[in-house]
Amino acid sequence: MTRAMRAADLVAQRLYEAGCRHAFGMPGGEVLTLIDALEKAGIEFVLCKHENAAGFMAEGAHHVNGAPGILVATVGPGAMNGVNVVANAHQDRVPLIVLTGCVDADEALTYTHQVLNHRAVFEEITKATFTLTAEGADNIADRAVGISREGREGPVHIDVPISVADAKVAPKPQRRPAAATVAPVGNQLQIAQGWLSVARRPVIIAGLDVLKDESADVLRHFAERRGIPVITTYKAKGVIPETHDLALGGAGLSPLADKHLLPFVQASDLVICVGYDPIEMRPGWRDIWNPAETNVIDISAVPNDHYMHQATVNFVADTGATLQALDVADTPDVWTGGEVSAVKRALLTAFPADDDWGPAAVIDQCRRDLPEDTIATADSGAHRILLSQMWTCHAPKGLLQSSALCTMGCAIPLAMGAKYADPSRTVVSFSGDAGFLMVAGELSTAAEHGLNTIFVVFVDASLALIELKQRQRQMANRGVDFGRHDFAAMGQAFGGNGVTVSNRAELSAALTAAQEADTFTVIAAVIDRQGYDGRI
């Protein structure tokens, strides 16, 4: 005889089966049963200081262990605090299960305190939204996991009424098998194979779907066998090691990098978009080729409805399987004029690593002193553009950031979530001082859980990127400056270490000590407010 369980237990059990081991959020009376069920299923609930940061911690954990992240929020203001991070997950293609508590439907007919329609709010920023029912708990949980992972990954919301979470129901496990890998066949495949066999200047632009399909090794083999250079979006950095001769690094926001990359792409005679999602790119990458003049092969998880670019042939298929299907033709000599190495050298020169001090020097010194497999996270701002060009990734997911929605305040919680998922890895976050202040309260969470994460802060008392744009447009300096604060003291006040540095030697010493510390370290790097000029 099947033993009855709480509906919340069925949801928690399915999430555990999906590989989830941490849930992040803030409790309220409406989610107590959910939290209890998660803990009993083997999923640790991590108390955070704000739901927005909790969601980014969940994303950070996902990038390390591959399981969907879990955000837990209570009714009303708790759920609304998570709106930004859920929208971020939707645009950044992050599988995030959003569990919110809600008042029972009958109760809501006459009780209005903190009551609002969660599903109406989340409908626009999730792949799907459900209200949990007792009899349908197994079905809804399985659908949520599947929807979050399939196609382009993204968030799924489940609203859980108080009485439903506690309702006893017999388990009816419904586990739909994952969709099989799909590879293209037919006439379009033959056409694409023909283009590949005669192309002399092919280029690959790789994006997020390569990570989702776990096809980085296939991509590298394909590129090496055919000598095709690889440009990636920022979140796909490392799908081919960036020390590789064919790796041209990441693209997305840097006009300085685009100065070299865009002409190179436009000079190609075959563009292969491998899981490339242009939601990460700036407008300069819109329609940079004409499919009537340049053959373009687009391999993606979903049909093209973004219209940032068009292709000559579109394959809605697995990226790895499609590359293997394409890779049957001869391998002609390509880029025989040394163009690939010339662009690679130009990019290295454009982002110099020999500055005595400044934001570029901070990034370079951190990359020199921290282990090769360090996980770095970047907040939004001028430093992110520089970091995305200078931080060398030797494997996928070595640099985590918000590259579609570009939301501030993400670096610290992303780093904490990654550290939760793999305490053995060195994890460092890079924040501007404004972004740091948005989430400084989460330092207490790091202290409470013994995380020895390294938090680097670029201190220039300005919204540097916006201030730079003001000057470029010859506008007066308004609304971008704020006071200088003692960030090292903040770290100490919250129970960690804190140090202020103003040169490479001080930074190097701080990094060495931070790696040996048993708690977190805030490193406040004081830089000139115009230190990004000519660097991004």
XYZ file of C-alpha atoms in Angstrom:
536
model
C 0.000 0.000 0.000
C 1.412 3.422 -0.975
C 1.983 5.692 2.021
C 0.368 9.118 1.796
C 2.743 12.089 1.725
C 2.345 15.828 1.881
C 2.056 17.481 -1.516
C 5.086 19.604 -0.592
C 7.081 16.395 -0.028
C 6.290 15.221 -3.561
C 7.617 18.484 -4.994
C 10.756 18.304 -2.850
C 11.358 14.679 -3.790
C 11.222 15.463 -7.501
C 13.635 18.378 -7.076
C 16.041 16.131 -5.196
C 15.847 13.609 -8.043
C 16.773 16.459 -10.417
C 20.043 16.927 -8.519
C 19.049 19.911 -6.382
C 20.870 20.045 -3.044
C 20.380 23.672 -1.997
C 17.406 26.041 -1.899
C 17.805 29.736 -1.196
C 15.351 32.301 0.111
C 13.563 33.784 3.115
C 10.843 32.020 5.078
C 7.362 33.191 5.879
C 4.425 31.398 7.420
C 3.133 30.463 3.969
C 6.266 28.478 3.004
C 7.136 26.701 6.249
C 5.834 23.376 4.990
C 7.792 23.764 1.760
C 11.035 24.434 3.629
C 10.403 21.500 5.948
C 9.766 19.233 2.962
C 12.924 20.401 1.151
C 15.089 19.749 4.199
C 13.572 16.288 4.755
C 14.228 15.423 1.107
C 17.919 16.274 1.495
C 17.857 19.819 0.088
C 19.465 22.339 2.435
C 17.548 25.577 2.852
C 19.903 28.572 2.984
C 18.510 31.625 4.733
C 19.446 34.759 2.774
C 18.894 38.437 3.490
C 16.947 39.274 0.320
C 15.101 37.185 -2.239
C 16.857 38.842 -5.183
C 20.246 37.770 -3.843
C 18.826 34.341 -3.007
C 17.896 33.803 -6.635
C 21.404 34.656 -7.784
C 22.840 32.236 -5.228
C 20.563 29.578 -6.690
C 21.895 30.414 -10.158
C 25.493 30.222 -8.941
C 24.864 26.753 -7.538
C 23.267 25.670 -10.823
C 26.306 26.688 -12.847
C 28.457 24.383 -10.718
C 26.275 21.289 -10.249
C 24.012 21.529 -13.327
C 20.775 21.067 -11.372
C 17.984 23.647 -11.505
C 18.323 26.386 -8.915
C 15.622 26.792 -6.273
C 14.306 30.136 -4.999
C 11.834 30.114 -2.104
C 9.752 33.215 -1.350
C 6.765 33.842 0.829
C 3.510 35.542 -0.099
C 3.320 39.126 -1.365
C 6.473 41.183 -0.719
C 8.690 38.097 -0.585
C 7.605 36.976 -4.023
C 7.837 40.508 -5.410
C 11.406 40.896 -4.120
C 12.334 38.038 -6.437
C 10.912 39.540 -9.634
C 14.228 40.948 -10.873
C 16.197 37.729 -10.465
C 13.429 35.675 -12.086
C 13.386 38.052 -15.069
C 17.158 37.734 -15.155
C 16.909 33.938 -15.220
C 14.421 34.171 -18.073
C 16.696 36.338 -20.216
C 19.924 34.610 -19.153
C 18.479 31.123 -19.832
C 18.853 29.819 -16.260
C 16.731 26.846 -15.064
C 15.285 28.203 -11.823
C 12.388 26.697 -9.872
C 10.568 29.541 -8.114
C 8.491 28.310 -5.164
C 6.157 30.901 -3.664
C 3.635 30.489 -0.884
C 0.158 31.854 -1.334
C -3.100 32.203 0.562
C -5.713 29.530 -0.181
C -8.166 30.511 -2.905
C -11.216 30.422 -0.628
C -9.410 32.498 1.997
C -8.418 35.083 -0.622
C -12.084 35.720 -1.442
C -12.465 37.758 1.752
C -8.890 38.210 3.044
C -6.772 40.771 1.214
C -3.667 41.453 3.343
C -0.547 40.888 1.169
C -2.679 38.977 -1.325
C -2.015 39.460 -5.033
C -1.980 37.304 -8.136
C 1.555 35.872 -8.174
C 0.998 33.971 -11.384
C -0.062 37.092 -13.261
C 3.164 38.788 -12.187
C 5.443 35.876 -13.086
C 3.702 34.838 -16.299
C 5.658 37.299 -18.445
C 9.080 36.416 -16.972
C 8.931 32.607 -16.742
C 8.611 29.720 -19.157
C 5.565 28.469 -17.232
C 3.665 29.143 -14.027
C 1.510 26.694 -12.030
C -0.652 26.650 -8.929
C 0.051 23.456 -7.027
C -2.827 21.061 -6.414
C -2.644 18.100 -4.087
C -3.598 15.446 -6.631
C -1.445 17.034 -9.321
C 1.664 17.650 -7.212
C 3.743 14.890 -8.848
C 2.707 15.956 -12.320
C 3.343 19.660 -11.741
C 6.762 19.065 -10.154
C 7.886 16.855 -13.029
C 6.596 19.307 -15.622
C 8.377 22.181 -13.888
C 11.730 20.386 -13.931
C 11.318 19.369 -17.574
C 10.183 22.782 -18.811
C 13.018 24.543 -16.976
C 15.616 22.410 -18.758
C 14.296 21.747 -22.232
C 14.703 23.980 -25.269
C 16.196 27.216 -24.002
C 16.493 26.825 -20.245
C 14.628 29.196 -17.955
C 12.595 29.738 -14.781
C 9.361 27.992 -13.863
C 7.096 29.278 -11.089
C 4.965 27.152 -8.746
C 2.537 28.942 -6.434
C 1.816 26.747 -3.415
C -1.380 27.361 -1.370
C -0.901 26.791 2.354
C -3.458 23.990 2.679
C -2.231 22.241 -0.468
C 1.359 22.079 0.803
C 0.118 20.172 3.881
C -2.463 18.017 2.086
C -1.848 14.281 2.302
C -1.865 12.531 -1.049
C -0.735 9.173 -2.367
C 2.372 9.502 -4.603
C 1.690 9.021 -8.294
C 5.171 9.484 -9.769
C 5.026 10.642 -13.348
C 8.515 10.940 -14.799
C 8.616 11.850 -18.463
C 11.942 10.833 -19.992
C 14.136 13.616 -21.276
C 13.765 14.401 -24.952
C 16.211 12.543 -27.183
C 19.056 14.401 -28.864
C 18.034 15.609 -32.327
C 20.392 15.955 -35.311
C 19.466 17.403 -38.720
C 18.962 15.294 -41.837
C 17.948 15.981 -45.410
C 18.624 18.535 -48.095
C 19.556 21.483 -45.846
C 22.179 19.357 -44.107
C 23.710 18.453 -47.472
C 23.734 22.108 -48.493
C 25.485 23.089 -45.250
C 28.021 20.291 -45.662
C 28.765 21.591 -49.145
C 29.382 25.125 -47.862
C 31.718 23.755 -45.212
C 33.726 21.839 -47.800
C 34.518 24.952 -49.854
C 34.721 27.697 -47.189
C 38.128 29.318 -46.908
C 37.317 31.873 -44.206
C 34.836 30.172 -41.835
C 34.178 31.421 -38.300
C 32.201 29.978 -35.376
C 30.167 32.101 -32.975
C 29.284 29.936 -29.968
C 26.708 30.645 -27.298
C 24.714 29.354 -24.357
C 23.186 26.302 -26.028
C 26.650 24.709 -26.144
C 26.650 24.728 -22.344
C 23.120 23.375 -22.116
C 23.878 20.593 -24.637
C 27.225 19.808 -22.946
C 28.828 19.875 -26.394
C 31.988 21.875 -25.639
C 34.233 18.887 -26.402
C 32.478 18.293 -29.733
C 32.825 21.967 -30.612
C 36.530 21.956 -29.821
C 37.153 18.831 -31.904
C 35.174 20.292 -34.809
C 37.070 23.587 -34.662
C 40.467 21.896 -34.386
C 39.863 19.420 -37.182
C 38.844 22.175 -39.552
C 40.983 25.036 -38.234
C 37.963 27.284 -37.601
C 38.371 30.171 -35.115
C 35.815 30.477 -32.313
C 34.246 33.629 -30.874
C 31.928 33.177 -27.881
C 29.319 35.189 -26.068
C 30.328 36.218 -22.559
C 28.462 33.396 -20.815
C 29.912 30.831 -23.212
C 33.499 31.837 -22.475
C 35.686 28.770 -22.061
C 33.731 26.380 -24.304
C 37.090 26.252 -26.051
C 40.028 27.114 -23.750
C 40.872 30.760 -24.288
C 44.575 29.934 -24.438
C 43.861 27.898 -27.593
C 45.208 29.263 -30.878
C 41.684 29.207 -32.364
C 40.008 30.978 -29.433
C 39.236 34.641 -30.052
C 37.623 35.207 -26.658
C 34.259 36.624 -25.740
C 32.187 39.300 -27.412
C 29.168 41.251 -26.305
C 29.656 44.733 -24.910
C 33.146 46.000 -25.721
C 33.493 48.497 -28.588
C 37.264 48.016 -28.281
C 36.948 44.273 -28.924
C 34.339 44.813 -31.640
C 36.821 47.029 -33.481
C 38.760 43.831 -34.237
C 36.091 41.115 -34.149
C 33.361 42.646 -36.311
C 35.567 43.216 -39.402
C 36.919 39.702 -38.991
C 33.407 38.194 -38.971
C 32.354 40.357 -41.906
C 35.376 39.130 -43.903
C 34.353 35.484 -43.456
C 32.677 33.435 -46.176
C 30.859 31.098 -43.752
C 29.458 31.919 -40.310
C 28.453 28.981 -38.107
C 26.305 30.068 -35.160
C 26.567 27.232 -32.635
C 23.973 27.748 -29.924
C 24.448 31.487 -30.339
C 21.802 33.551 -28.567
C 22.197 37.245 -29.470
C 20.309 38.326 -26.349
C 23.795 38.720 -24.844
C 25.032 41.099 -27.550
C 25.079 44.856 -27.960
C 23.318 46.496 -30.954
C 26.550 46.557 -32.967
C 26.126 42.819 -33.540
C 22.713 43.217 -35.127
C 22.617 42.159 -38.806
C 26.403 42.174 -39.135
C 26.223 39.818 -42.106
C 23.954 39.562 -45.122
C 22.769 35.956 -45.718
C 22.345 36.826 -49.394
C 26.099 37.398 -49.592
C 27.548 35.223 -46.791
C 26.505 31.659 -46.026
C 25.260 31.445 -42.435
C 24.408 28.219 -40.570
C 22.365 28.731 -37.392
C 22.168 25.838 -34.880
C 19.956 26.606 -31.902
C 17.538 25.118 -29.399
C 14.559 27.139 -30.635
C 13.490 28.790 -33.886
C 14.786 32.293 -34.557
C 12.167 34.770 -33.366
C 14.599 37.435 -32.186
C 15.521 38.809 -35.656
C 18.863 40.139 -34.373
C 20.316 38.218 -37.302
C 19.118 35.862 -39.989
C 20.733 32.771 -41.485
C 20.808 30.941 -44.774
C 20.096 27.612 -43.069
C 18.499 27.117 -39.653
C 18.786 23.895 -37.653
C 16.656 23.583 -34.515
C 18.685 20.758 -33.057
C 21.306 19.681 -30.537
C 24.514 21.627 -31.128
C 26.895 18.712 -30.655
C 24.907 16.269 -32.761
C 24.585 18.860 -35.538
C 28.323 19.575 -35.622
C 28.998 15.855 -35.872
C 26.492 15.560 -38.731
C 28.140 18.476 -40.541
C 31.685 17.227 -40.062
C 31.854 14.722 -42.924
C 33.205 16.878 -45.734
C 36.810 17.510 -46.657
C 38.839 19.899 -44.530
C 40.229 22.588 -46.830
C 42.982 24.967 -45.767
C 41.408 28.016 -44.140
C 42.561 31.493 -43.121
C 45.923 30.897 -44.770
C 46.997 34.532 -44.485
C 47.568 34.458 -40.719
C 44.410 36.462 -40.034
C 43.380 34.446 -36.953
C 46.656 34.918 -35.089
C 46.695 38.592 -36.117
C 43.266 39.207 -34.541
C 44.259 37.292 -31.425
C 47.388 39.433 -31.037
C 45.406 42.609 -31.640
C 42.937 41.709 -28.907
C 45.723 40.990 -26.431
C 47.296 44.344 -27.215
C 43.966 46.158 -26.958
C 43.511 44.976 -23.360
C 47.021 45.334 -21.910
C 48.035 43.345 -18.845
C 51.033 45.539 -18.009
C 49.322 48.541 -16.375
C 51.019 49.520 -13.130
C 47.635 50.006 -11.464
C 43.990 50.478 -12.330
C 41.111 48.145 -13.148
C 43.055 46.237 -15.818
C 45.934 45.679 -13.392
C 43.532 44.393 -10.714
C 42.057 41.846 -13.113
C 45.445 40.786 -14.438
C 46.911 40.319 -10.949
C 43.916 38.262 -9.804
C 44.188 36.025 -12.869
C 47.935 35.576 -12.211
C 47.575 34.762 -8.508
C 44.407 32.646 -8.422
C 44.219 29.001 -9.563
C 43.431 28.172 -13.180
C 40.085 26.604 -12.242
C 38.942 29.598 -10.187
C 35.292 30.547 -10.658
C 34.961 34.302 -11.144
C 31.734 36.295 -11.058
C 31.157 39.784 -12.433
C 28.656 42.451 -11.538
C 27.326 44.837 -14.161
C 29.368 47.927 -14.888
C 32.537 49.029 -16.639
C 34.625 46.419 -14.835
C 32.473 43.612 -16.302
C 33.305 44.639 -19.857
C 37.011 44.696 -19.054
C 36.844 41.464 -17.057
C 34.986 39.651 -19.839
C 37.826 40.449 -22.224
C 40.761 39.919 -19.848
C 39.709 37.021 -17.603
C 41.060 33.884 -19.287
C 38.668 30.931 -19.031
C 40.212 27.485 -19.384
C 36.868 25.670 -19.209
C 33.170 26.546 -19.471
C 31.502 28.495 -16.664
C 34.721 29.982 -15.396
C 33.182 33.479 -15.477
C 29.589 33.932 -14.305
C 27.609 37.106 -14.885
C 24.287 38.603 -15.865
C 24.920 39.147 -19.549
C 21.387 39.417 -20.946
C 19.466 41.470 -18.394
C 22.769 42.904 -17.065
C 21.402 43.402 -13.569
C 23.513 44.949 -10.818
C 24.176 43.302 -7.476
C 24.606 39.798 -8.900
C 28.333 39.072 -8.462
C 28.450 38.511 -4.703
C 25.464 36.112 -4.494
C 26.527 34.287 -7.689
C 29.898 33.652 -6.073
C 28.316 32.492 -2.839
C 26.026 30.065 -4.632
C 28.970 28.606 -6.561
C 30.890 28.205 -3.309
C 27.947 26.415 -1.687
C 27.863 23.939 -4.567
C 31.633 23.292 -4.535
C 33.411 24.453 -1.355
C 36.745 23.144 -2.677
C 36.920 25.628 -5.583
C 38.420 29.091 -5.298
C 35.643 31.586 -6.029
C 36.143 35.310 -6.517
C 33.574 38.006 -7.228
C 34.258 41.353 -8.894
C 31.910 44.215 -8.011
C 31.791 47.931 -8.534
C 31.342 49.799 -5.281
C 27.703 50.640 -6.125
C 26.812 47.015 -6.887
C 28.562 45.909 -3.706
C 26.457 48.274 -1.613
C 23.261 46.814 -3.088
C 23.923 43.382 -1.554
C 26.369 44.054 1.297
C 23.996 42.440 3.771
C 24.685 39.048 2.228
C 28.215 39.197 3.684
C 26.568 38.127 6.927
C 25.212 35.061 5.106
C 28.738 34.222 3.924
C 30.027 34.517 7.485
C 27.201 32.440 8.956
C 27.953 29.585 6.563
C 31.737 29.746 6.724
C 32.254 30.596 3.054
C 35.817 31.716 2.305
C 34.793 33.468 -0.884
C 36.927 36.382 -2.114
C 35.033 39.607 -2.829
C 36.975 42.160 -4.896
C 35.520 45.675 -5.019
C 36.570 48.363 -7.522
C 36.394 51.530 -5.442
C 36.060 54.742 -7.470
C 32.978 56.318 -5.826
C 31.199 56.533 -9.151
C 28.919 54.652 -11.532
C 31.931 54.527 -13.820
C 30.268 53.188 -16.967
C 27.398 55.676 -16.826
C 29.779 58.524 -15.994
C 31.876 57.557 -19.018
C 28.784 57.626 -21.238
C 27.895 61.051 -19.889
C 31.309 62.400 -20.835
C 31.148 60.771 -24.253
C 27.875 62.577 -24.859
C 29.310 65.839 -23.468
C 26.773 65.913 -20.658
C 27.287 67.336 -17.198
C 28.188 64.965 -14.359
C 24.892 64.244 -12.648
C 23.539 61.372 -10.569
C 26.593 59.117 -10.849
C 28.835 60.068 -7.914
C 28.550 58.979 -4.293
C 30.655 58.997 -1.134
C 33.728 56.876 -0.513
C 33.133 54.111 2.005
C 35.374 51.772 3.959
C 34.558 48.472 2.289
C 37.302 46.605 4.132
C 35.717 47.673 7.421
C 32.346 46.405 6.173
C 33.872 42.997 5.595
C 35.302 42.962 9.102
C 32.032 44.179 10.624
C 30.142 41.269 9.058
C 32.590 38.702 10.433
C 35.086 38.350 7.614
C 38.428 39.799 6.636
C 38.853 43.139 4.905
C 41.801 44.871 3.319
C 42.236 47.990 1.190
C 44.823 47.848 -1.617
C 46.211 50.460 -3.969
C 48.974 48.614 -5.852
C 49.783 45.193 -7.285
C 51.986 44.085 -4.391
C 49.292 44.798 -1.804
C 46.687 43.045 -3.948
C 48.880 39.980 -4.443
C 49.487 39.687 -0.696
C 45.773 40.036 0.002
C 44.908 37.314 -2.523
C 47.428 34.930 -0.970
C 46.011 35.500 2.508
C 42.413 35.219 1.286
C 43.014 31.789 -0.226
C 44.274 30.516 3.134
C 41.569 32.188 5.247
C 38.745 30.286 6.926
C 36.237 33.056 6.254
C 35.455 35.458 3.429
C 37.702 38.357 2.457
C 36.699 41.739 1.054
C 39.492 43.298 -1.020
C 38.797 46.971 -1.721
C 40.883 48.020 -4.739
C 41.051 51.816 -4.886
C 41.234 53.001 -8.502
C 40.905 56.247 -10.412
C 37.329 57.042 -11.407
C 38.393 57.455 -15.037
C 40.545 54.335 -15.031
C 38.403 52.666 -17.695
C 39.001 55.331 -20.309
C 40.449 53.711 -23.414
C 40.212 50.292 -21.800
C 36.752 49.036 -22.778
